[in-house]
mmCIF file of C-alpha atoms and ligand atoms in Angstrom:
data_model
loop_
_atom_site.group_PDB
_atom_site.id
_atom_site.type_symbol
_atom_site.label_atom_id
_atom_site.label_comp_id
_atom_site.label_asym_id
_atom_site.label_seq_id
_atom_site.Cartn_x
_atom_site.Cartn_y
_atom_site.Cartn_z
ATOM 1 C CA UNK Y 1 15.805 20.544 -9.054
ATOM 2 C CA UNK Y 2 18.760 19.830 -7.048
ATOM 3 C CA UNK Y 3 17.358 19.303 -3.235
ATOM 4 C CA UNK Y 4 19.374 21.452 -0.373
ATOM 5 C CA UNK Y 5 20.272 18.442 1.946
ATOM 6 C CA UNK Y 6 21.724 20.114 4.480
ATOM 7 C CA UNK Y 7 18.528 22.371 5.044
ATOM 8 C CA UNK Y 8 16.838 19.295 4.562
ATOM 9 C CA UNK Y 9 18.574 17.811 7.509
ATOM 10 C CA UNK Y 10 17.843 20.502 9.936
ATOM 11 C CA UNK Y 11 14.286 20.610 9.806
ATOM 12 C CA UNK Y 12 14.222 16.685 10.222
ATOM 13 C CA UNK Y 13 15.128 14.590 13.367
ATOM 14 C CA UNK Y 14 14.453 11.023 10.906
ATOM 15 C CA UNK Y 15 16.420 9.045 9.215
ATOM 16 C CA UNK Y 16 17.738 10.366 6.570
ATOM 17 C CA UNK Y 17 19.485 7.949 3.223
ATOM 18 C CA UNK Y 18 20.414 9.574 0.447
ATOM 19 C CA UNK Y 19 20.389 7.995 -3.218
ATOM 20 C CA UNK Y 20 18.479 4.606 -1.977
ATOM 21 C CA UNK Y 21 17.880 2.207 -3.872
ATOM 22 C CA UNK Y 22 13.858 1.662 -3.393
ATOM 23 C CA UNK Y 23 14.571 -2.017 -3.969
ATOM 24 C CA UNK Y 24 15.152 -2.040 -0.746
ATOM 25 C CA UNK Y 25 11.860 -0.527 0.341
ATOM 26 C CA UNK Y 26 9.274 -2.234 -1.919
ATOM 27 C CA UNK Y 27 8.114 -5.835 -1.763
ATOM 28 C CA UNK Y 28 8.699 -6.125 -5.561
ATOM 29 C CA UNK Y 29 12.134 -5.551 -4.224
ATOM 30 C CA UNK Y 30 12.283 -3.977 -7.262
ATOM 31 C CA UNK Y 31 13.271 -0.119 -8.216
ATOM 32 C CA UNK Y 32 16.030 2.354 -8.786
ATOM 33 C CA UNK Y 33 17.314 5.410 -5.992
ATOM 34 C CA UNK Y 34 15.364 7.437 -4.571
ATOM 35 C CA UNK Y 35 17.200 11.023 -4.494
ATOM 36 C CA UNK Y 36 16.654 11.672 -1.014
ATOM 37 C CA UNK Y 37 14.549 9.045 1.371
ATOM 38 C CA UNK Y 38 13.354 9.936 5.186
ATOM 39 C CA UNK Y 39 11.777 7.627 7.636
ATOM 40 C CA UNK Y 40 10.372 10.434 9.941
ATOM 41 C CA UNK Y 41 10.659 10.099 13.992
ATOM 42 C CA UNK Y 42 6.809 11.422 14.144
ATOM 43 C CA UNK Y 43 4.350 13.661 13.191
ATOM 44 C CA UNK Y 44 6.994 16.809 13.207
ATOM 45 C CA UNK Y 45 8.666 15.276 10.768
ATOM 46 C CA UNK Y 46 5.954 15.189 8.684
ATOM 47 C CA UNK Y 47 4.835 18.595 8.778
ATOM 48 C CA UNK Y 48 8.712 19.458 8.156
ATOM 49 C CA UNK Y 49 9.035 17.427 5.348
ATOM 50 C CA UNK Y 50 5.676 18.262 3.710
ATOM 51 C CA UNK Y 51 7.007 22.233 4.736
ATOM 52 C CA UNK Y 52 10.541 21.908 2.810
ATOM 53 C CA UNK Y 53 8.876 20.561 -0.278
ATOM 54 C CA UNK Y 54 6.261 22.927 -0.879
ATOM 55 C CA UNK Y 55 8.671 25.811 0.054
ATOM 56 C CA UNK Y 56 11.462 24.559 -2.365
ATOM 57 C CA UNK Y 57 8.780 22.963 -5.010
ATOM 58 C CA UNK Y 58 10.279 19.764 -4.771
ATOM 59 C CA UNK Y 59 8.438 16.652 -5.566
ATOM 60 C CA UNK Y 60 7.323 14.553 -2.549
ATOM 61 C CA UNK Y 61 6.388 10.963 -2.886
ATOM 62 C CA UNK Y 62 4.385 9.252 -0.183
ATOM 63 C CA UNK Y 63 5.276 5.386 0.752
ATOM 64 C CA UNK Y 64 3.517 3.006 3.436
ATOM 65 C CA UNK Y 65 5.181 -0.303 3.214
ATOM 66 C CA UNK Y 66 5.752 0.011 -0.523
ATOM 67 C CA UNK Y 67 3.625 -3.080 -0.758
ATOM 68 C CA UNK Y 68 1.500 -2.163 -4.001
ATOM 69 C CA UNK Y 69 3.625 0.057 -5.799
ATOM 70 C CA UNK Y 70 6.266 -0.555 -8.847
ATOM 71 C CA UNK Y 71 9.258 1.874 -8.899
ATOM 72 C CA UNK Y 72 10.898 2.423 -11.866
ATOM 73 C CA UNK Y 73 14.334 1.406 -12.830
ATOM 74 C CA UNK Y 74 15.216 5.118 -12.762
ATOM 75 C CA UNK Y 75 14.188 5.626 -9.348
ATOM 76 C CA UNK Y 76 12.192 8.932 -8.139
ATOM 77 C CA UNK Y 77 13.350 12.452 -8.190
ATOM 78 C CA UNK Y 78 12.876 14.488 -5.066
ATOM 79 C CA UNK Y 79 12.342 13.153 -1.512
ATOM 80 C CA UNK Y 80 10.585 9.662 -1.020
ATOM 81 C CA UNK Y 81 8.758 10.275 2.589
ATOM 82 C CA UNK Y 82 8.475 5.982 4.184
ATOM 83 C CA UNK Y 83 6.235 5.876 6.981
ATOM 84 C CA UNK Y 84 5.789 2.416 6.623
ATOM 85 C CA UNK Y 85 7.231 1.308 9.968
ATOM 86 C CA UNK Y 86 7.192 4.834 11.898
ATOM 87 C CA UNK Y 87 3.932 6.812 13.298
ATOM 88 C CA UNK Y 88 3.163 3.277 15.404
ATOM 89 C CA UNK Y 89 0.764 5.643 17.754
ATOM 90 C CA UNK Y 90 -1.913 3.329 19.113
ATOM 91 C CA UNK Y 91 -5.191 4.031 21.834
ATOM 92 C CA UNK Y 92 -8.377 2.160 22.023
ATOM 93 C CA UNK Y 93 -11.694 3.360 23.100
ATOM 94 C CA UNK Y 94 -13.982 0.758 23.731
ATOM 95 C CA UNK Y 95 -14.311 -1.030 20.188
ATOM 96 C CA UNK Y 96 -13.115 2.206 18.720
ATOM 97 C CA UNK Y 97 -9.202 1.869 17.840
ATOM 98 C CA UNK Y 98 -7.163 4.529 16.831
ATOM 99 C CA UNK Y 99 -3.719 3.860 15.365
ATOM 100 C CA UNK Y 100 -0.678 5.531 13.177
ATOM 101 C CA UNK Y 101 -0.498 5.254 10.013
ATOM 102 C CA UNK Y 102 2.640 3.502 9.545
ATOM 103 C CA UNK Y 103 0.889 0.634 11.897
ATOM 104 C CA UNK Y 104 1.231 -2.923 10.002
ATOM 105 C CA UNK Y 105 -1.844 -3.879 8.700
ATOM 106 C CA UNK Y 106 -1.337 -7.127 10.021
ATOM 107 C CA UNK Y 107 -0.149 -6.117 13.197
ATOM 108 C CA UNK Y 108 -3.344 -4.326 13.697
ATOM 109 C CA UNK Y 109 -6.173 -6.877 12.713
ATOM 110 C CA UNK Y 110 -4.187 -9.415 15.363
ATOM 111 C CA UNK Y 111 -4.142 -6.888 18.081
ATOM 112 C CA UNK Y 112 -8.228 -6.403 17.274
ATOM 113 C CA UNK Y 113 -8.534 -10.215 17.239
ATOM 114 C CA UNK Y 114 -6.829 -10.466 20.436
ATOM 115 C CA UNK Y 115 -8.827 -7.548 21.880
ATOM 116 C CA UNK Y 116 -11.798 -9.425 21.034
ATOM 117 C CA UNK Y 117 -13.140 -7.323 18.547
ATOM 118 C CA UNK Y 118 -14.112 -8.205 14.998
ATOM 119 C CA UNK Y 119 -14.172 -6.692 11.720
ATOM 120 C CA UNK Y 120 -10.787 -6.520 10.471
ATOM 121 C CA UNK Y 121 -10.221 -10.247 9.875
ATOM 122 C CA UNK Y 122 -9.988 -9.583 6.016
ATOM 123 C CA UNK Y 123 -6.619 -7.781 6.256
ATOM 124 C CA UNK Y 124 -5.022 -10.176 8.345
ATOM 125 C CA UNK Y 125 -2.816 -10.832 5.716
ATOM 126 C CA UNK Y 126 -2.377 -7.830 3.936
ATOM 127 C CA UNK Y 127 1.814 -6.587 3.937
ATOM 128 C CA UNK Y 128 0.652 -3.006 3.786
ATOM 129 C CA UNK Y 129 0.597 -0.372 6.496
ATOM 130 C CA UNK Y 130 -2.396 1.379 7.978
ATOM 131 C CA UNK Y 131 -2.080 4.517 6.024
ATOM 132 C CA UNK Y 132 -1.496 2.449 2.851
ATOM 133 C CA UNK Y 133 -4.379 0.454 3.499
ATOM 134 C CA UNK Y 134 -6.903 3.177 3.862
ATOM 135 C CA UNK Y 135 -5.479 5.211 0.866
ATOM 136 C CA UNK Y 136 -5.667 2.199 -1.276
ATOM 137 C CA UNK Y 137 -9.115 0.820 0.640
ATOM 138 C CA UNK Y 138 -7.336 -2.632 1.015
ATOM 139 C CA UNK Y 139 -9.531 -5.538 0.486
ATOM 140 C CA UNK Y 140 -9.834 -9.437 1.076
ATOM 141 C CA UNK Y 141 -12.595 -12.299 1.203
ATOM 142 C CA UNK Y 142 -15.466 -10.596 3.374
ATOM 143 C CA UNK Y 143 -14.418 -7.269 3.877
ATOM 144 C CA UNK Y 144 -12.496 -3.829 3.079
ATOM 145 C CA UNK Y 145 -11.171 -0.842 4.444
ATOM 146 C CA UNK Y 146 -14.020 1.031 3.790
ATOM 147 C CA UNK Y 147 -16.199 -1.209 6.178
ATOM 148 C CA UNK Y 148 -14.132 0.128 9.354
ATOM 149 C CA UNK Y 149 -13.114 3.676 9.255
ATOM 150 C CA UNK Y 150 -14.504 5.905 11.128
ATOM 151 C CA UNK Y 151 -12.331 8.542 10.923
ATOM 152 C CA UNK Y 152 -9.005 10.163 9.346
ATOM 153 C CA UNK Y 153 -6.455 12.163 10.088
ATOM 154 C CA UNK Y 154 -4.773 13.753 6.958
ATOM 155 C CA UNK Y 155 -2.135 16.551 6.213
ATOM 156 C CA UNK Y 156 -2.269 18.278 3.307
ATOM 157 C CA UNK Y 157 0.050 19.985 1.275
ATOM 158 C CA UNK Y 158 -0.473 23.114 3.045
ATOM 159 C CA UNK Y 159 0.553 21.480 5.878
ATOM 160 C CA UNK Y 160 -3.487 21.443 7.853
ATOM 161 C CA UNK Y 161 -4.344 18.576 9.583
ATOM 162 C CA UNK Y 162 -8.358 17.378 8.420
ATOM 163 C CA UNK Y 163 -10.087 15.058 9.676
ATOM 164 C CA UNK Y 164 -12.261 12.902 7.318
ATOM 165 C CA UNK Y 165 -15.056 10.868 8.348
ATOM 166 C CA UNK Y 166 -16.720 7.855 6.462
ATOM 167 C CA UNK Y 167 -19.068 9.667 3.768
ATOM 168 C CA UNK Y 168 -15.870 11.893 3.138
ATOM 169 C CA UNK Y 169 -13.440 9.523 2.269
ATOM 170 C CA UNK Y 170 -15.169 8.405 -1.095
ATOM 171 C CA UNK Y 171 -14.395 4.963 -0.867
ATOM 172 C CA UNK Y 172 -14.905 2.676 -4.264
ATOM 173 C CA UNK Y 173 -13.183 -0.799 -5.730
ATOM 174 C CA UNK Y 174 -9.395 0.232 -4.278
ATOM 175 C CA UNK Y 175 -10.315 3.982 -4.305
ATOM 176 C CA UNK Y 176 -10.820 6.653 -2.007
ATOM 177 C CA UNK Y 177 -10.654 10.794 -2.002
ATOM 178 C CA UNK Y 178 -7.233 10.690 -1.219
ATOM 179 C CA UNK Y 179 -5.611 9.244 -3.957
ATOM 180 C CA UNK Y 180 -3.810 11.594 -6.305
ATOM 181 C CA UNK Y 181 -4.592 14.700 -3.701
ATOM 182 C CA UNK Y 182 -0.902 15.212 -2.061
ATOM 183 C CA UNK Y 183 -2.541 14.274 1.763
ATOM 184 C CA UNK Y 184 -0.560 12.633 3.903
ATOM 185 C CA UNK Y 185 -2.564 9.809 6.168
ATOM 186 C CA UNK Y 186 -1.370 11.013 10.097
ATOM 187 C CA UNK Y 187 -3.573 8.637 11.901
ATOM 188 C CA UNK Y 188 -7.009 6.429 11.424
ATOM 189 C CA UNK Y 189 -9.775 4.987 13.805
ATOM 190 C CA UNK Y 190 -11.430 2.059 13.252
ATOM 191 C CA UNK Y 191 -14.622 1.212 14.688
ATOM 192 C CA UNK Y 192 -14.746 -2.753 15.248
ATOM 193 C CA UNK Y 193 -17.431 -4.924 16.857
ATOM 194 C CA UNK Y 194 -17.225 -6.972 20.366
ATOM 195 C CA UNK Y 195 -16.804 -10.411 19.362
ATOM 196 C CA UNK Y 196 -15.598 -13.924 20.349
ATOM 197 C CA UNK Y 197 -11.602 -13.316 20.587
ATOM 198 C CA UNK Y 198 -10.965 -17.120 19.384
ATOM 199 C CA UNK Y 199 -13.578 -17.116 16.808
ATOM 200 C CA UNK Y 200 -12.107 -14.025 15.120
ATOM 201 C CA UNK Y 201 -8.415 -15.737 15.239
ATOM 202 C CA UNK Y 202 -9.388 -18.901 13.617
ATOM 203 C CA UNK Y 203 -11.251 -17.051 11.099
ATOM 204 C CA UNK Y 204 -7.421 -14.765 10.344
ATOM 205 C CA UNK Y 205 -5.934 -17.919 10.305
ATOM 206 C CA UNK Y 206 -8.169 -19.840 7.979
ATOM 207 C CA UNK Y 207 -7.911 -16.621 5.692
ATOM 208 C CA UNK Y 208 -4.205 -17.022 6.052
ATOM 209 C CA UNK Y 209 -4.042 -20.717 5.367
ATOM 210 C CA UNK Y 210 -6.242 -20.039 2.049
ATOM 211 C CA UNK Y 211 -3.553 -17.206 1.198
ATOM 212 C CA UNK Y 212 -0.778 -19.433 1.428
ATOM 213 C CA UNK Y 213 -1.888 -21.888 -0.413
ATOM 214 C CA UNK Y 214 -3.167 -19.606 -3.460
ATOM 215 C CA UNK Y 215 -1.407 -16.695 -3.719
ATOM 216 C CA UNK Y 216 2.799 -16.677 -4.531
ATOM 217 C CA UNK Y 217 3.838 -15.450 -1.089
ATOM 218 C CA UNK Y 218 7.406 -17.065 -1.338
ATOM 219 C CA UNK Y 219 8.381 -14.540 -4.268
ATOM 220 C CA UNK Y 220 8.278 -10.943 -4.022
ATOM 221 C CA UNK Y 221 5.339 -9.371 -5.561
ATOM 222 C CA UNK Y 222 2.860 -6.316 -5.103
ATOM 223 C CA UNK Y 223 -0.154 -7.860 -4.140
ATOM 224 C CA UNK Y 224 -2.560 -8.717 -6.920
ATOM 225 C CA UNK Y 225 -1.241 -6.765 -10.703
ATOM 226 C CA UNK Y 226 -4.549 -6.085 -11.866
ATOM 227 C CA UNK Y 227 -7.902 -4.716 -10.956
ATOM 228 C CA UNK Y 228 -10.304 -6.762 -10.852
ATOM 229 C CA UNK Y 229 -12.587 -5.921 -14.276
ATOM 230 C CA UNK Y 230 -16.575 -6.111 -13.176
ATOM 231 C CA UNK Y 231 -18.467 -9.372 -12.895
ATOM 232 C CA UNK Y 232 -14.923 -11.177 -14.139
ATOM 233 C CA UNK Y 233 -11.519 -11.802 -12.057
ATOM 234 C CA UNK Y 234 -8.043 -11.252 -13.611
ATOM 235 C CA UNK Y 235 -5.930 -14.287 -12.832
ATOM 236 C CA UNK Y 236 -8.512 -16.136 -14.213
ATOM 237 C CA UNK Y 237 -8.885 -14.486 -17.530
ATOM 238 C CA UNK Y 238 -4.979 -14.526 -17.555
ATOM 239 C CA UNK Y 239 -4.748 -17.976 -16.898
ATOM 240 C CA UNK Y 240 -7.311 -18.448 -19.558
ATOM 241 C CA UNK Y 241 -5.444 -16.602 -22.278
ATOM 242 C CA UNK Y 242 -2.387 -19.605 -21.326
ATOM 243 C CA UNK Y 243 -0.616 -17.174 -19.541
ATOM 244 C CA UNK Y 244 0.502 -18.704 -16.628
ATOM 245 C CA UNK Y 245 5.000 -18.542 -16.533
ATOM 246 C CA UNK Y 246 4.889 -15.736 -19.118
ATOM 247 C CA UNK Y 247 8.445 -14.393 -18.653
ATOM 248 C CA UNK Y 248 10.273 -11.387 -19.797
ATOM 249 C CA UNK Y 249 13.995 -10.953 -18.056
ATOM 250 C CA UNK Y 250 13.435 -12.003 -14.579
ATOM 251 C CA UNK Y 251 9.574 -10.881 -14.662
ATOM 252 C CA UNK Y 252 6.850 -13.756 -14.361
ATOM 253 C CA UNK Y 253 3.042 -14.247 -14.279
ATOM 254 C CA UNK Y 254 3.423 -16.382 -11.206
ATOM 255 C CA UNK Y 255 2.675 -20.420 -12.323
ATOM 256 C CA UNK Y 256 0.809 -20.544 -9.029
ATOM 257 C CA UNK Y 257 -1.413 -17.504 -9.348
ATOM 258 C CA UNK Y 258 -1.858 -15.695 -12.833
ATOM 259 C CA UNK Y 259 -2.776 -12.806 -10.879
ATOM 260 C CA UNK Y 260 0.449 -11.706 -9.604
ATOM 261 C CA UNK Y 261 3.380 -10.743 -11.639
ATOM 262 C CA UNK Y 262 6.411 -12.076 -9.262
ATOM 263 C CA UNK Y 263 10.219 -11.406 -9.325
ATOM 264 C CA UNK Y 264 12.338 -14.507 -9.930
ATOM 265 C CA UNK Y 265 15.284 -12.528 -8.253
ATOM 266 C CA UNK Y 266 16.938 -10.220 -10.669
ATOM 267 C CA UNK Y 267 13.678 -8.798 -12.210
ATOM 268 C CA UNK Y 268 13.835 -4.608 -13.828
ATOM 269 C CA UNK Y 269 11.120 -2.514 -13.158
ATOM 270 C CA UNK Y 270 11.340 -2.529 -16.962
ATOM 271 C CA UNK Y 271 10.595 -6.577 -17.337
ATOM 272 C CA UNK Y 272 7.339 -6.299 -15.024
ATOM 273 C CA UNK Y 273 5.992 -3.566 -17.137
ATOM 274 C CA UNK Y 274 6.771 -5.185 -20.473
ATOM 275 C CA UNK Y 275 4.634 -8.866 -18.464
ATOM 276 C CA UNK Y 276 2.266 -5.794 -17.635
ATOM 277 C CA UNK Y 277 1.944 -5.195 -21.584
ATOM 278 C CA UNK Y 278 2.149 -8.171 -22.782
ATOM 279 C CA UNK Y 279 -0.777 -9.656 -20.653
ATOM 280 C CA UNK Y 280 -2.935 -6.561 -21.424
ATOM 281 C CA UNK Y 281 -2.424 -6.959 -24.750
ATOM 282 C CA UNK Y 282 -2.950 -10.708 -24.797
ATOM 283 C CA UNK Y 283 -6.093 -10.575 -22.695
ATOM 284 C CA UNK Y 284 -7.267 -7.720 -24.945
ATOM 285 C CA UNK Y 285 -7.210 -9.382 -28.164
ATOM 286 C CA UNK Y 286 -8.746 -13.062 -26.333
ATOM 287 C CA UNK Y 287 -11.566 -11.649 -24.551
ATOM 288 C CA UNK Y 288 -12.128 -8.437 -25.317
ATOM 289 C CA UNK Y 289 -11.600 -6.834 -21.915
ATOM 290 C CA UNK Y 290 -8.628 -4.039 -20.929
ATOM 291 C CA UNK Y 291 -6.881 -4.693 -17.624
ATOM 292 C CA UNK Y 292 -6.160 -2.018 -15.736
ATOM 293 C CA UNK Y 293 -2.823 -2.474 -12.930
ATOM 294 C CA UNK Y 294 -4.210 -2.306 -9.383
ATOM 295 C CA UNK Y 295 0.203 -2.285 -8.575
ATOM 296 C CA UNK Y 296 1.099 1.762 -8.800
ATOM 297 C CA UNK Y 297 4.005 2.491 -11.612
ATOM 298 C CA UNK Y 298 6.102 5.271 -9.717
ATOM 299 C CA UNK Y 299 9.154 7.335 -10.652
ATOM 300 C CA UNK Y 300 11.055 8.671 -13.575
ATOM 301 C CA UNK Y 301 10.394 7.053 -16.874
HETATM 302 P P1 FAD P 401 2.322 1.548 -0.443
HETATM 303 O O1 FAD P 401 2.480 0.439 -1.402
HETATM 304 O O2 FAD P 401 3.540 2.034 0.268
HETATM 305 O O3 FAD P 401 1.629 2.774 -1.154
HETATM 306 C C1 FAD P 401 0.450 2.574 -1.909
HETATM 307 C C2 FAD P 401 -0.159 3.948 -2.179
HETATM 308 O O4 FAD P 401 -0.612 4.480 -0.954
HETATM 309 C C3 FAD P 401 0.857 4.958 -2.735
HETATM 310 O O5 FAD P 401 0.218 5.776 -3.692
HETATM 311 C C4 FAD P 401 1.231 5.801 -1.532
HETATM 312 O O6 FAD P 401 1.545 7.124 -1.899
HETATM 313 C C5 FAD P 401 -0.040 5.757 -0.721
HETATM 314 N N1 FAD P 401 0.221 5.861 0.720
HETATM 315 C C6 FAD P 401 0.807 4.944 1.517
HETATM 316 N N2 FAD P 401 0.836 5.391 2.789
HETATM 317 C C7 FAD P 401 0.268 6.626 2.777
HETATM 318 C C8 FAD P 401 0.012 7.606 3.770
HETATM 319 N N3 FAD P 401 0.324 7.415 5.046
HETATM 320 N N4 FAD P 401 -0.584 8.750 3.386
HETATM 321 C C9 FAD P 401 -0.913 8.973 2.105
HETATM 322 N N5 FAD P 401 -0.691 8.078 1.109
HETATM 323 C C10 FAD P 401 -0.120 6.926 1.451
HETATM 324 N N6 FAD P 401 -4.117 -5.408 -1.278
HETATM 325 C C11 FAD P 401 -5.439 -5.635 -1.068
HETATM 326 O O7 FAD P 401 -6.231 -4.695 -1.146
HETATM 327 N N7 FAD P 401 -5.893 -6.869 -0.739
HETATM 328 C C12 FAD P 401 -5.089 -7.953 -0.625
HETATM 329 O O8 FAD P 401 -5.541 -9.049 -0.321
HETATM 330 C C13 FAD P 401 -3.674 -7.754 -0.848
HETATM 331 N N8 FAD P 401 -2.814 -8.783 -0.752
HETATM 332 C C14 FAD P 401 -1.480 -8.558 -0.963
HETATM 333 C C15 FAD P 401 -0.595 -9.644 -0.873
HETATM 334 C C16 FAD P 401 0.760 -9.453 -1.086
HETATM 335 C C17 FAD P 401 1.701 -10.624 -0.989
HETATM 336 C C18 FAD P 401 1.263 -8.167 -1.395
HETATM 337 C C19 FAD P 401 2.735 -7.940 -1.615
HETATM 338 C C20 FAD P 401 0.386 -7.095 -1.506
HETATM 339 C C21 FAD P 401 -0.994 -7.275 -1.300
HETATM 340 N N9 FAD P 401 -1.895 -6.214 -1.398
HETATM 341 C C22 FAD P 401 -3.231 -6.433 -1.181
HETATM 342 C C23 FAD P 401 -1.426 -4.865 -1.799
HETATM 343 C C24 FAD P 401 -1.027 -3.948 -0.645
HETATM 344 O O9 FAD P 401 -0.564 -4.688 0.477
HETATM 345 C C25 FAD P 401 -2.164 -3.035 -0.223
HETATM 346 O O10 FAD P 401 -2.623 -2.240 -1.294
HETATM 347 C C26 FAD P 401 -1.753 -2.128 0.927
HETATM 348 O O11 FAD P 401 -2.882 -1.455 1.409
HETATM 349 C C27 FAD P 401 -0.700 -1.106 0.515
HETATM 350 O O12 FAD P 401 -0.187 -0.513 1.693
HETATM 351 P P2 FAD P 401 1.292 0.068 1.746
HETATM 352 O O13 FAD P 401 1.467 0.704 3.061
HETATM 353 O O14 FAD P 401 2.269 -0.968 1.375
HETATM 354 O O15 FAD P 401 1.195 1.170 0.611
#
């Protein structure tokens, strides 16, 4: 379905890049063009974009940061929607905070810690935007997504705003209602706890400091590869089954972390999913348990 730009570009007032390598948008840095990419200017944008697709039937992919996903070498067909970065709407209430979902992550649990409120020291290092985050119900140490939402602000493909509370969000291990259902996360409010504002920063930076020091933060990445399986944890199973360095191309299971595939530089989308394989495979036939990719494989095969 060829996509009629110059419609395209009237309804829009964002950025618009045409062809774009998504490389250049994921922290995999990893992934072939996008057709047609738009970092919207607001809300308006949003409503446009979602507007253009369903009227024309073209296929609309959602990104945050691009912080957990794998794009394929072939890229993705149709318009790639990055609101990682834009929608940076914030207002607090009281210990209620209320910001846009293309609001870092990170940016947000420091402005909470320096508000003095508590409760979103676990994602104090997590790369991913707000909208991201709740769609994906980020999770560290002591806490998870699900713990502070109060409410949500969605579009959906019809182009209605809802707004979801707690119970309606679904929340599971890195699950939640939205996934899969074509809504776009507008905006989210947290409800967070008074607390001691120096407390709460010493606890994000003792989270930080145990990041660093575990996790392959130098290389690009997406975040942890694999779900965790119940009662077990991945990179140790991995590391078990004498993975650790298992290459293909420019693909690795990182030698500091079996649980994150990393890009030694000139990695394909191609040579992750072939480390994907090869570790399921591996960690199949050694213990006896499947692992499923937390990372999400996007684009044309
Ligand atoms: P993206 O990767 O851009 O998108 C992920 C999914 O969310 C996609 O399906 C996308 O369509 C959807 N999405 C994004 N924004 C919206 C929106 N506004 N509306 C609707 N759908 C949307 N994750 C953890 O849970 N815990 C960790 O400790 C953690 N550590 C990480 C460390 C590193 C170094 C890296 C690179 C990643 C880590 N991650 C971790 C993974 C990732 O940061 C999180 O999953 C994060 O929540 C993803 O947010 P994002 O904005 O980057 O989403």
């Amino acid at each position: 379905m060829t996509i009629n730009v110059d419609k395209l570009r009237q309804a829009v007032q964002g950025e618009f890049l045409l062809n774009e390598p998504m490389a250049k948008h994921t922290s995999f840095q990893i992934g072939g063009p996008a057709d047609v990419l738009i970092l919207p200017s607001g809300e308006k944008d949003v409503a446009a974009v979602q507007a253009f697709a369903r009227s024309e039937g073209i296929r609309l992919t959602v990104l945050g940061n691009g912080t957990n996903v794998l794009v394929r070498d072939k890229g993705i067909r149709g318009i790639v929607l990055k609101l990682g970065n834009s929608l940076q709407d914030f207002q607090q209430e009281e210990e209620n905070l209320l910001f846009g979902s293309g609001y870092s992550l990170i940016k947000a649990a420091k402005r909470a810690g320096e508000l003095g409120l508590t409760g979103m020291e676990f994602a104090a290092g997590i790369p991913g935007s707000m909208g991201g985050a709740v769609y994906m119900n980020a999770g560290a140490y002591d806490g998870e997504m699900s713990k502070i939402v109060a409410k949500v602000w969605v579009m959906d493909t019809c182009g209605q705003v809802q707004v979801l509370n707690r119970d309606q969000m679904e929340f599971g291990y890195r699950h939640t209602v939205l996934q899969n259902s074509g809504k776009v996360v507008l905006r989210v409010q947290l409800e967070l706890a008074r607390g001691e504002q120096e407390a709460i920063l010493a606890k994000m930076d003792d989270f930080n400091q145990r990041r660093a020091s575990k996790q392959p933060l130098e290389m690009p990445s997406a975040g942890s590869t694999f779900k965790r399986p119940p009662g077990l944890f991945a990179g140790t199973l991995i590391d078990q089954c004498g993975l650790k360095g298992y290459t293909v191309g420019g693909a690795q299971v990182s030698l500091k972390h079996a649980g994150f595939v990393v890009n030694n530089g000139q990695a394909t989308a191609e040579d992750v999913l072939q480390v994907i394989a090869g570790v399921q495979a591996r960690v199949l036939a050694l213990k006896g348990v499947h692992l499923y990719p937390e990372v999400l494989i996007l684009g044309e095969e």
